[in-house]
Short mmCIF file of C-alpha atoms in Angstrom, two decimals:
data_model
loop_
_atom_site.label_atom_id
_atom_site.label_comp_id
_atom_site.label_asym_id
_atom_site.label_seq_id
_atom_site.Cartn_x
_atom_site.Cartn_y
_atom_site.Cartn_z
CA ALA A 788 -5.69 13.69 4.75
CA VAL A 789 -2.41 14.32 6.49
CA GLY A 790 0.29 11.88 5.50
CA LEU A 791 -1.92 10.31 2.85
CA ALA A 792 1.04 9.16 0.77
CA ALA A 793 2.41 7.19 3.69
CA ALA A 794 -0.94 6.07 5.04
CA VAL A 795 -2.95 4.77 2.11
CA CYS A 796 -3.29 1.03 2.34
CA GLY A 797 -5.12 -1.37 0.11
CA ALA A 798 -5.23 -4.96 -0.92
CA PHE A 799 -6.76 -6.72 -3.84
CA TRP A 800 -7.41 -9.66 -6.12
CA LYS A 801 -5.66 -12.79 -5.07
CA PRO A 802 -7.10 -16.24 -4.47
CA ARG A 803 -7.45 -15.42 -0.80
CA ALA A 804 -9.69 -12.45 -1.68
CA LEU A 805 -8.50 -9.45 0.23
CA MET A 806 -11.12 -6.79 0.79
CA ARG A 807 -10.26 -3.18 0.00
CA ALA A 808 -11.36 -0.34 2.27
CA PRO A 809 -11.11 2.72 -0.01
CA SER A 810 -12.54 5.24 2.44
CA MET A 811 -10.06 4.50 5.23
CA ALA A 812 -6.61 6.03 5.47
CA MET A 813 -5.27 2.83 7.01
CA ALA A 814 -7.11 -0.20 5.74
CA THR A 815 -7.08 -3.24 7.94
CA VAL A 816 -7.63 -6.08 5.55
CA VAL A 817 -8.92 -9.36 6.83
CA ALA A 818 -8.24 -12.08 4.33
CA GLY A 819 -10.50 -15.03 3.73
CA LYS A 820 -10.06 -17.96 1.41
CA HIS A 821 -12.24 -17.52 -1.66
CA GLU A 822 -10.83 -18.79 -4.92
CA ASP A 823 -10.55 -16.49 -7.93
CA GLU A 824 -12.36 -13.43 -6.62
CA GLY A 825 -10.95 -10.68 -8.77
CA LEU A 826 -11.08 -7.45 -6.81
CA GLY A 827 -9.47 -5.07 -9.26
CA ASP A 828 -6.57 -4.06 -11.39
CA PRO A 829 -3.28 -3.61 -9.50
CA SER A 830 -2.53 -0.37 -11.33
CA THR A 831 -5.51 1.29 -9.64
CA PHE A 832 -4.23 0.75 -6.10
CA ALA A 833 -1.58 2.50 -4.06
CA ASP A 834 1.70 0.66 -3.61
CA THR A 835 1.35 0.64 0.13
CA HIS A 836 -0.33 -2.34 1.73
CA MET A 837 -1.39 -3.49 5.14
CA VAL A 838 -2.70 -6.99 5.59
CA MET A 839 -3.73 -8.68 8.83
CA PHE A 840 -4.88 -12.26 9.01
CA THR A 841 -5.04 -15.30 11.26
CA VAL A 842 -3.23 -18.42 10.11
CA ASP A 843 -5.64 -21.31 9.73
CA SER A 844 -4.98 -25.02 10.08
CA GLU A 845 -4.49 -25.38 6.32
CA ASP A 846 -1.38 -23.16 6.48
CA LYS A 847 0.14 -24.39 9.75
CA GLY A 848 3.76 -25.47 9.43
CA LEU A 849 4.40 -23.43 6.29
CA ARG A 850 7.12 -20.79 6.07
CA ILE A 851 5.96 -17.23 6.78
CA ASP A 852 7.18 -15.99 3.38
CA GLN A 853 5.10 -18.66 1.60
CA VAL A 854 1.98 -17.85 3.61
CA LEU A 855 2.40 -14.11 3.04
CA GLN A 856 2.94 -14.66 -0.67
CA SER A 857 -0.42 -16.42 -0.91
CA TYR A 858 -2.23 -13.52 0.82
CA LEU A 859 -0.60 -10.67 -1.13
CA PRO A 860 -1.24 -9.41 -4.68
CA ALA A 861 0.35 -11.32 -7.53
CA HIS A 862 2.78 -8.51 -8.39
CA PHE A 863 4.47 -8.80 -4.96
CA SER A 864 7.63 -10.76 -5.58
CA ARG A 865 8.94 -13.27 -3.08
CA SER A 866 12.09 -11.15 -2.73
CA ARG A 867 9.91 -8.15 -1.79
CA VAL A 868 8.26 -10.23 0.93
CA GLN A 869 11.66 -11.43 2.17
CA ARG A 870 12.93 -7.82 2.19
CA ALA A 871 9.89 -6.82 4.28
CA LEU A 872 10.74 -9.59 6.73
CA LYS A 873 14.33 -8.38 6.96
CA ASN A 874 13.06 -4.81 7.58
CA HIS A 875 10.75 -6.01 10.39
CA SER A 876 7.60 -5.06 8.43
CA VAL A 877 6.01 -8.40 9.33
CA LEU A 878 4.71 -9.22 12.80
CA ILE A 879 3.61 -12.61 14.09
CA ASN A 880 1.55 -12.31 17.27
CA GLY A 881 2.90 -8.77 17.69
CA GLU A 882 6.57 -9.77 17.46
CA PRO A 883 8.79 -8.96 14.44
CA ALA A 884 9.40 -11.90 12.14
CA SER A 885 12.79 -11.36 10.53
CA LYS A 886 13.51 -14.72 8.88
CA PRO A 887 11.56 -16.08 5.90
CA SER A 888 12.08 -19.61 7.24
CA ILE A 889 9.93 -19.06 10.37
CA LYS A 890 7.13 -21.65 10.47
CA VAL A 891 3.63 -20.42 11.31
CA ARG A 892 1.12 -22.17 13.57
CA ALA A 893 -2.65 -22.26 13.32
CA GLY A 894 -4.05 -19.24 15.17
CA ASP A 895 -0.98 -17.03 14.67
CA GLN A 896 -1.91 -13.39 14.03
CA VAL A 897 0.13 -12.05 11.09
CA GLN A 898 0.44 -8.38 10.22
CA TYR A 899 2.21 -7.08 7.12
CA CYS A 900 2.64 -3.39 6.39
CA ASP A 901 4.80 -2.34 3.51
CA ALA A 902 5.23 1.16 2.16
CA ALA A 903 6.83 0.61 -1.21
CA THR A 904 9.28 3.26 -2.22
CA GLU A 905 9.98 4.13 -5.77
CA ASP A 906 12.10 6.69 -7.54
CA VAL A 907 9.73 8.64 -9.74
CA GLY A 908 12.59 10.67 -11.15
CA VAL A 909 12.54 14.42 -11.64
CA VAL A 910 9.18 16.01 -10.85
CA ARG A 911 8.49 18.75 -13.37
CA ALA A 912 6.44 21.91 -12.91
CA GLU A 913 3.32 21.98 -15.09
CA PRO A 914 0.98 24.90 -15.76
CA LEU A 915 -2.18 23.23 -14.47
CA PRO A 916 -5.23 25.20 -13.28
CA LEU A 917 -5.35 25.73 -9.51
CA THR A 918 -8.02 27.42 -7.41
CA ILE A 919 -6.12 29.22 -4.66
CA TYR A 920 -8.12 30.30 -1.60
CA PHE A 921 -5.30 31.69 0.52
CA GLU A 922 -1.59 32.25 0.17
CA ASP A 923 1.12 33.85 2.28
CA GLU A 924 4.81 33.15 2.88
CA LEU A 925 4.05 30.13 5.11
CA CYS A 926 0.81 28.68 3.83
CA LEU A 927 -1.02 27.90 0.60
CA VAL A 928 -4.64 26.70 0.56
CA VAL A 929 -5.85 25.22 -2.71
CA ASP A 930 -8.93 23.39 -3.92
CA LYS A 931 -7.76 20.00 -5.17
CA PRO A 932 -10.21 18.86 -7.84
CA ALA A 933 -11.75 15.42 -7.38
CA GLY A 934 -9.79 12.87 -9.35
CA MET A 935 -6.55 14.86 -9.40
CA VAL A 936 -3.68 12.73 -8.16
CA VAL A 937 -1.74 14.35 -5.30
CA HIS A 938 1.83 13.37 -6.18
CA PRO A 939 3.67 11.65 -9.04
CA SER A 940 3.97 7.88 -8.86
CA LYS A 941 4.77 4.93 -11.06
CA GLY A 942 1.29 5.04 -12.59
CA GLN A 943 1.08 8.81 -13.09
CA ARG A 944 4.13 11.01 -13.37
CA SER A 945 2.42 14.21 -14.55
CA GLY A 946 -0.82 16.11 -14.12
CA THR A 947 -0.64 15.93 -10.33
CA LEU A 948 -1.19 18.52 -7.62
CA VAL A 949 2.55 18.55 -6.90
CA ASN A 950 3.30 19.31 -10.58
CA ALA A 951 0.82 22.22 -10.45
CA LEU A 952 2.19 23.55 -7.15
CA LEU A 953 5.76 23.48 -8.47
CA HIS A 954 4.65 25.65 -11.38
CA HIS A 955 2.84 28.05 -9.06
CA VAL A 956 5.63 28.68 -6.54
#
């Protein structure tokens, strides 16, 4: 999938039970209110999230940062949500919401898309097995084994396709 690192979206395990769409490059997650539905371990999901929901009457009048916090995974800090607001990563009814103090109304459509960035440090070349189908000065076609992570991340810094490719070139 082209741009997979930037496009993978997921959501998970929070009292408002976000549903994950693992087969979609961009997951549109519609949140419902279901208490204590554990949908997985946060370490198994990408750190990029897209959540869309409609504010219900129970949340009307609350600040957008508080409402978002209740729909997002537990490891999302309030400061991360506020930073997303400042960076215009939150839309209310299609318009950027830049202040955490904005009050939401019942029926408001909220969209949050956050591509978390993280410094994974130096990526090292590793002599991992690669099946190469084609190679020239401009192109390299490889068979990525199922289960092999594409690039280093917080959860896995070695044993990735990028580590193998660095060793090969």
